[in-house]
Tab-separated table of C-alpha atoms in Angstrom:
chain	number	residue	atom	x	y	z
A	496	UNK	CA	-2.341	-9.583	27.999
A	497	UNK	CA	-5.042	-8.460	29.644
A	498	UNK	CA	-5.398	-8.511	33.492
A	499	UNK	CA	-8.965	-10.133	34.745
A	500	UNK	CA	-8.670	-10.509	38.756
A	501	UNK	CA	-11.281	-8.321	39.497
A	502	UNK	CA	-13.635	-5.204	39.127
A	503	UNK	CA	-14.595	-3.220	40.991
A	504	UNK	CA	-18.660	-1.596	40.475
A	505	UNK	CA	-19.567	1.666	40.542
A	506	UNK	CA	-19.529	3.544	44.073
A	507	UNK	CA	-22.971	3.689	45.853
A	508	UNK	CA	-23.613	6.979	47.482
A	509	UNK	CA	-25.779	7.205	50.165
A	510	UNK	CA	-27.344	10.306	51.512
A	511	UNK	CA	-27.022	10.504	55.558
A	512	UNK	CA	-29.516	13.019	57.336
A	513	UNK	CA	-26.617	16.049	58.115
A	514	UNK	CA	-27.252	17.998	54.625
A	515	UNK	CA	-24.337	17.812	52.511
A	516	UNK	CA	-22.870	14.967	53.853
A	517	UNK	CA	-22.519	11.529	51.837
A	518	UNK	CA	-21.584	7.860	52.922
A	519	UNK	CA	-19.866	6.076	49.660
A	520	UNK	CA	-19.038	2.163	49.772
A	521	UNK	CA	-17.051	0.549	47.348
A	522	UNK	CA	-18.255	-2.874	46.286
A	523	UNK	CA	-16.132	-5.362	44.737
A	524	UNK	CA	-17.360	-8.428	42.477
A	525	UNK	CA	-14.747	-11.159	41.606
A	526	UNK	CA	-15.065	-12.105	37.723
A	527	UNK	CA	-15.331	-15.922	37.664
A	528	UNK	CA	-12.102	-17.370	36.063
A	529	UNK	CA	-11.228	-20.218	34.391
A	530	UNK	CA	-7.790	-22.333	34.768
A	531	UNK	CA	-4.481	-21.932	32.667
A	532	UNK	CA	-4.860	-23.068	29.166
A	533	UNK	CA	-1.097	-23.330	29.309
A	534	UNK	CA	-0.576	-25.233	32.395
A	535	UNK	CA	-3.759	-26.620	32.983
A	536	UNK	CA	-2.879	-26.592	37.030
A	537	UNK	CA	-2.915	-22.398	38.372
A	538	UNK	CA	-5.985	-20.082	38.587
A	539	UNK	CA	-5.784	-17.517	34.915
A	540	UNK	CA	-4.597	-13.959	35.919
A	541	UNK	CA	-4.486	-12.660	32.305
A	542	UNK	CA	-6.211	-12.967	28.993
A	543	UNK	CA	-4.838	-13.175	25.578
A	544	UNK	CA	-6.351	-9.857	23.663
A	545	UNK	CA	-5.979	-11.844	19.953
A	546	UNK	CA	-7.631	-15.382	21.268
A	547	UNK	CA	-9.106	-14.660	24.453
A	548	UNK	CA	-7.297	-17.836	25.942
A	549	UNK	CA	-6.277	-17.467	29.478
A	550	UNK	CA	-2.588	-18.008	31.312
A	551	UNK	CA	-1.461	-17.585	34.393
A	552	UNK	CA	1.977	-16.056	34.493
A	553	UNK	CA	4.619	-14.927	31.413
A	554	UNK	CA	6.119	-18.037	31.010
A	555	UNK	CA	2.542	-19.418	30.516
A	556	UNK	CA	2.216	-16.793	28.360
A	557	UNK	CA	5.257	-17.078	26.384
A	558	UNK	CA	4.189	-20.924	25.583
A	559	UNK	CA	1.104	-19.943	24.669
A	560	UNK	CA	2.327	-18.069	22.124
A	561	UNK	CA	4.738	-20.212	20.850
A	562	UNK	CA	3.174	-23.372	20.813
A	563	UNK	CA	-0.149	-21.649	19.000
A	564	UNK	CA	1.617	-18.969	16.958
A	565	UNK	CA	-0.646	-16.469	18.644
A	566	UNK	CA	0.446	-12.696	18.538
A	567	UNK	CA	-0.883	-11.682	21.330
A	568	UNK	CA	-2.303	-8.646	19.477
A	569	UNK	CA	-5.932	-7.510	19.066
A	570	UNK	CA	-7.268	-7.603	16.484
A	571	UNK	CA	-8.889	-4.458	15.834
A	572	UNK	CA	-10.843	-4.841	12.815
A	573	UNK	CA	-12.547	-7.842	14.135
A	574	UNK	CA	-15.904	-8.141	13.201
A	575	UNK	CA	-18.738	-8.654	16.144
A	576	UNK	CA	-22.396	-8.544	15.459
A	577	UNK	CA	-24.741	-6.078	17.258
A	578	UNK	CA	-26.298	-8.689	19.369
A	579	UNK	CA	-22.681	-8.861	21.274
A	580	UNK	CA	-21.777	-5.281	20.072
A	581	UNK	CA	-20.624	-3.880	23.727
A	582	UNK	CA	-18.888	-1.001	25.459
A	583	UNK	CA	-15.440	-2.625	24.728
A	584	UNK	CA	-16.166	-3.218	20.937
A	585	UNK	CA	-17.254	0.530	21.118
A	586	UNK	CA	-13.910	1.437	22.585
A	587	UNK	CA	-11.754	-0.391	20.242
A	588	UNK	CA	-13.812	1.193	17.500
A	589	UNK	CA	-13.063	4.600	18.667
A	590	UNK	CA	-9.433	3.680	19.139
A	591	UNK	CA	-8.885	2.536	16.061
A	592	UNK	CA	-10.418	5.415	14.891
A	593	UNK	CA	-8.455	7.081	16.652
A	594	UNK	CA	-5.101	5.537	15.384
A	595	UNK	CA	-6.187	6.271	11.714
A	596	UNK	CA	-6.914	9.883	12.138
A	597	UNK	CA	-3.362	10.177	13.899
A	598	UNK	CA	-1.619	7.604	10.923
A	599	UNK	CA	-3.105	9.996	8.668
A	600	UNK	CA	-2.335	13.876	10.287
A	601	UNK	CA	0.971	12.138	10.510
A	602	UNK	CA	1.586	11.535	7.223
A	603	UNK	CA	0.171	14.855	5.971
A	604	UNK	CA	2.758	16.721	8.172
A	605	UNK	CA	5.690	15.027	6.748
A	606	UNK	CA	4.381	16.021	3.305
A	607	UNK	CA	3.939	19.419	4.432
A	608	UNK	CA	7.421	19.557	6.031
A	609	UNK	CA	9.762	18.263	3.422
A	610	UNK	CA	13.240	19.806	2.819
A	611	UNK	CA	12.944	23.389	1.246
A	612	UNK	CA	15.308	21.789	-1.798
A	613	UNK	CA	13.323	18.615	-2.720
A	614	UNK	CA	9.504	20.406	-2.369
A	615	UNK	CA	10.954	23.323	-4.905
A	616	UNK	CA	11.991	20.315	-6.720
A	617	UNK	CA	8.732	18.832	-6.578
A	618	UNK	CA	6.938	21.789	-7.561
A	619	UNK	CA	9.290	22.761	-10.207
A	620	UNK	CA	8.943	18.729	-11.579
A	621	UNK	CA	4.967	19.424	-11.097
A	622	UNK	CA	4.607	22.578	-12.890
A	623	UNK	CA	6.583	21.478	-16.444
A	624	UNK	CA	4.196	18.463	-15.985
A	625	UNK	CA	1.729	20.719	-16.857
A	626	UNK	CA	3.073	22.607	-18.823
A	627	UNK	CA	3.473	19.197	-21.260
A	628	UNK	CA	-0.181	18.252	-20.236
A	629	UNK	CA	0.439	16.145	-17.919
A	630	UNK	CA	-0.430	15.649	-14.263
A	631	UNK	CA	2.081	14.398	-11.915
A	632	UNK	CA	1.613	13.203	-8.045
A	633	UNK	CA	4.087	13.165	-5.593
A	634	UNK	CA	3.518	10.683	-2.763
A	635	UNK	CA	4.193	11.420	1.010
A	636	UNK	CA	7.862	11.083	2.445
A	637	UNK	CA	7.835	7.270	3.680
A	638	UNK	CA	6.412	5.470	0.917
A	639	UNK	CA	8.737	3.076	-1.487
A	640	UNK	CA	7.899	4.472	-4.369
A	641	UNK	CA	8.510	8.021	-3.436
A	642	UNK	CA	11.897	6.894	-1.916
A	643	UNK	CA	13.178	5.325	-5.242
A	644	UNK	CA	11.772	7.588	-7.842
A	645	UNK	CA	14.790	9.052	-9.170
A	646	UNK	CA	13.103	11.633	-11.747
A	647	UNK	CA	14.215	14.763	-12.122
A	648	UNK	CA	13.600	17.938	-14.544
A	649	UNK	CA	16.473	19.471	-16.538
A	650	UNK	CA	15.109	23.434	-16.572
A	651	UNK	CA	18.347	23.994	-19.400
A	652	UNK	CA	17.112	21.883	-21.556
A	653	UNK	CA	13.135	21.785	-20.473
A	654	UNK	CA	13.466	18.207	-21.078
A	655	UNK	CA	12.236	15.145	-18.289
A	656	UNK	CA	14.918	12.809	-17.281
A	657	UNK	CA	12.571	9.602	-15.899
A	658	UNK	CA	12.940	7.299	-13.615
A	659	UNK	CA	10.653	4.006	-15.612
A	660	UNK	CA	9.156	0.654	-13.865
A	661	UNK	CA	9.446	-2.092	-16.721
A	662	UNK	CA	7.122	-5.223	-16.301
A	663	UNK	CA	7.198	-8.273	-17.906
A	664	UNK	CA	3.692	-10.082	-16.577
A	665	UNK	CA	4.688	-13.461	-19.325
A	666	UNK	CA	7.990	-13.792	-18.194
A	667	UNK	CA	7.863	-12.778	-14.223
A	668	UNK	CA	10.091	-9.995	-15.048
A	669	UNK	CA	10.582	-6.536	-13.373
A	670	UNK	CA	13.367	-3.569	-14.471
A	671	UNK	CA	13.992	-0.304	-13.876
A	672	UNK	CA	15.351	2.402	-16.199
A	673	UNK	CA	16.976	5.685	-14.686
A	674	UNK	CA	16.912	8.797	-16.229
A	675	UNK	CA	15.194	8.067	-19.375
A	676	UNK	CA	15.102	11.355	-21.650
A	677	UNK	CA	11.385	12.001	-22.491
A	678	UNK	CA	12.458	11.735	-25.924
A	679	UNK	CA	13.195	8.647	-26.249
A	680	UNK	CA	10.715	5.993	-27.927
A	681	UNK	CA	9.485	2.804	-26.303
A	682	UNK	CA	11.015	1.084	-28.719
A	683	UNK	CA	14.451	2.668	-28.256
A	684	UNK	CA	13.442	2.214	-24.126
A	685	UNK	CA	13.147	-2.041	-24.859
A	686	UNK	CA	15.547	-2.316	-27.643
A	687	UNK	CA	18.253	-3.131	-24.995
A	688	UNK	CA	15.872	-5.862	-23.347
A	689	UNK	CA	13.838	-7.474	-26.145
A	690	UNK	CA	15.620	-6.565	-29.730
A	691	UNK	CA	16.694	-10.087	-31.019
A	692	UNK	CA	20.436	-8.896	-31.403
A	693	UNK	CA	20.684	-5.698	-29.489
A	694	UNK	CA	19.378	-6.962	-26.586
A	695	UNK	CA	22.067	-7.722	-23.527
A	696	UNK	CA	22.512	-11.578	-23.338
A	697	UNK	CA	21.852	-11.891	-20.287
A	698	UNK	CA	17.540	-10.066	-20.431
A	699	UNK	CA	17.553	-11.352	-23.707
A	700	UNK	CA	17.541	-15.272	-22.349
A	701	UNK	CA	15.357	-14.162	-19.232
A	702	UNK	CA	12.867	-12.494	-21.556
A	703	UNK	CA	13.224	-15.072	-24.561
A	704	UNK	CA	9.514	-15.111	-25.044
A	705	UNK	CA	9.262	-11.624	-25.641
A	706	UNK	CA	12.390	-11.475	-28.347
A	707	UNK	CA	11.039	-14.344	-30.200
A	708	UNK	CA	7.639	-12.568	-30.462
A	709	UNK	CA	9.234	-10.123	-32.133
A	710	UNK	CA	8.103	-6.064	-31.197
A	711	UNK	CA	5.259	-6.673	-33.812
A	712	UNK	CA	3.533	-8.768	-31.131
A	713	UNK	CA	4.323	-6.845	-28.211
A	714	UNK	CA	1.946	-3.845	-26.445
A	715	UNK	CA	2.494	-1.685	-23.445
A	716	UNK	CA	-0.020	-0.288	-21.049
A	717	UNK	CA	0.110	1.680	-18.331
A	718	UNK	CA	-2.224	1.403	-15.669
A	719	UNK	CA	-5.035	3.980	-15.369
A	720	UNK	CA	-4.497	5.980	-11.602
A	721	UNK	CA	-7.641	7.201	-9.298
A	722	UNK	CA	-9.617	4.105	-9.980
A	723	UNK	CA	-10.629	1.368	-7.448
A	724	UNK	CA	-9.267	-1.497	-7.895
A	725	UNK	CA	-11.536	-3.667	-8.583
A	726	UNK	CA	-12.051	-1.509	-12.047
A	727	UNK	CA	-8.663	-1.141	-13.573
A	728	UNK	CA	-8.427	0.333	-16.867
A	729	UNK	CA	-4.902	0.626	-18.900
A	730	UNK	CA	-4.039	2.919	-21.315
A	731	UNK	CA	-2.513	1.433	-24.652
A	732	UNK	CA	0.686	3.176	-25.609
A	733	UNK	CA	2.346	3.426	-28.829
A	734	UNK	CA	5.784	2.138	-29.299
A	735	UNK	CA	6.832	4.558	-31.995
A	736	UNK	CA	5.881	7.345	-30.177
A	737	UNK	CA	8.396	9.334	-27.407
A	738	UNK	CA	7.806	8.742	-23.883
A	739	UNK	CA	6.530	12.281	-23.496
A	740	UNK	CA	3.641	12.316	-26.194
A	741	UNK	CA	2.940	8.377	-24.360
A	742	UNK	CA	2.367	10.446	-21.493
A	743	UNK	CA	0.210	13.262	-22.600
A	744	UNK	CA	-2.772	13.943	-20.834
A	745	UNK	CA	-2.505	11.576	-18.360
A	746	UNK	CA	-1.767	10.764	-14.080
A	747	UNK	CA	1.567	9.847	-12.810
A	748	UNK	CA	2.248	9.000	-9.368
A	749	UNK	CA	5.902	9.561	-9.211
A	750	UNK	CA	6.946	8.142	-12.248
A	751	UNK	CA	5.393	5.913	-15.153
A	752	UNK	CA	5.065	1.649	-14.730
A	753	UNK	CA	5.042	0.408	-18.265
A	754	UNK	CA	3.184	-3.198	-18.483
A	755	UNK	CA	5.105	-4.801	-21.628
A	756	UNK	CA	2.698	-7.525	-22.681
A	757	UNK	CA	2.143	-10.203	-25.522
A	758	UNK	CA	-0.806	-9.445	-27.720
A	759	UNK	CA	-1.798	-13.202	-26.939
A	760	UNK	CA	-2.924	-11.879	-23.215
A	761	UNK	CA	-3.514	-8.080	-24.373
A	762	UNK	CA	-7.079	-8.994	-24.123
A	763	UNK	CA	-6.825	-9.212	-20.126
A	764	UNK	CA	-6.432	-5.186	-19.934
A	765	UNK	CA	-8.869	-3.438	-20.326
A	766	UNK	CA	-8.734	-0.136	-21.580
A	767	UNK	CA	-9.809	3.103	-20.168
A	768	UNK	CA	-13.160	3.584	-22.801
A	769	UNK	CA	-14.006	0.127	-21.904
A	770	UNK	CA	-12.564	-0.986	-25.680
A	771	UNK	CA	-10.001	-3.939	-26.234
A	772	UNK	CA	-6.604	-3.408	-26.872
A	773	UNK	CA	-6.058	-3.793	-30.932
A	774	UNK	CA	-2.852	-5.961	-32.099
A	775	UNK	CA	-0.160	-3.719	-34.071
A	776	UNK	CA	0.869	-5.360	-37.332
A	777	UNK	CA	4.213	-4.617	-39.467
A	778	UNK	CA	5.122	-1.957	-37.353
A	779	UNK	CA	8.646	-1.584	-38.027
């Protein structure tokens, strides 16, 4: 809450006839103040930053905000037009500002600091990347999906072990695979979650839709990274082929989020050229 008793305006100085010798009186000016909105009885000492309401004391507070559901926090990005654009909206601004640039530095120092083992393991993981034409990003320390990626890269066997986000948009379904070798196919990868018998029991009922499509009506994307999003592009992946040659010459961040999707709603991802998906027939 914000205190509002008083102000006080700037000093005047005034010049007396002995050179160097001032006379300074403070003036005070009482802000005019409106009653409790709480209690409706005391004189407001304080003012709510997120609704401007005004209270009286913390327990007039504290009902304020329970009774409302207020948060008592500003809201910073609150918009005000330049008519009533004034040195306190200029403040917050800079604040804010302020809090951003620090959010930010923050951040990059914690990716600049990590553990000796996991950034040689990060630029090991980032260098056979390219190697295989790929480019993989590594978000900073903090972030979920950095925290849960469990990839790794096998330097004996020069071979990606993945850690792989499964979707399933038509059936509200999410999975994850660890330490899928990169030579694996996709349809090896959802032969344990969609294959009519070799499915488990249990994914086969939850994803029933997608077994009794049958693989010949199923695609996968995988979501296009660096774009705004309000222009997503996918690109369509091939179930015969290995995860690795899926993942040629395209962006990871951290590891790959497969979209498995009916051909019946292929048609709502749009691909990177600006094409439609095409339906596979007789694949298999």
């Amino acid at each position: 809450m914000l205190a509002v008793e008083s102000a006080t305006d700037a000093s005047e100085v005034k010049h007396t006839g002995s050179p160097g010798v001032e006379e300074t009186r403070g003036k005070k000016r009482k802000i005019s103040l409106q009653s409790c909105e709480a209690c409706g009885t005391e004189e407001a000492k304080y003012r709510c930053p997120a609704c401007l309401k005004h209270s009286c004391s913390l327990f007039c507070v504290k009902k304020h905000k329970s009774e409302s559901g207020c948060t008592g926090a500003r809201d910073k990005t609150a918009f005000a037009p330049i008519s009533k654009f004034d040195e306190m909206n200029m403040l917050s601004d800079y604040r804010f500002l302020e809090d951003t640039a620090r959010v930010a530095d923050s951040v990059s120092r914690d990716f600049g600091h990590l553990p000796h083992h996991r950034s040689q393991k990060v630029r090991i993981m980032k260098r056979a990347a390219y190697k295989f034409s790929m480019e993989l990003k590594f978000l900073p320390n903090g972030f979920t999906k950095r925290r849960e990626n469990s990839t790794f890269f096998q330097k004996g066997l020069q071979q990606f072990f993945w850690h792989v986000k499964l979707l399933f948009p038509q059936s509200s379904s999410e999975y994850t695979e660890r330490r899928v070798p990169d030579n694996r196919t996709l349809k090896e990868i959802l032969t344990p979650y969609i294959h009519p018998t070799e499915s488990e029991p249990v994914k086969r009922q939850k994803l029933k839709m997608y077994v009794h499509a049958t693989f010949e009506n199923v695609c996968v994307f995988m979501k296009v990274e660096n774009r705004r999003s309000n222009s997503l592009r996918y690109h369509e992946l091939s179930l015969l082929e290995t995860l690795q040659d899926n993942l040629r010459n395209k962006t990871i961040i951290e590891y790959p989020v497969l979209h498995v999707v009916l051909s019946d709603h292929a048609q709502n991802y749009v691909l990177e050229q600006g094409k439609m998906p095409y339906i596979h027939f007789s694949l298999f």
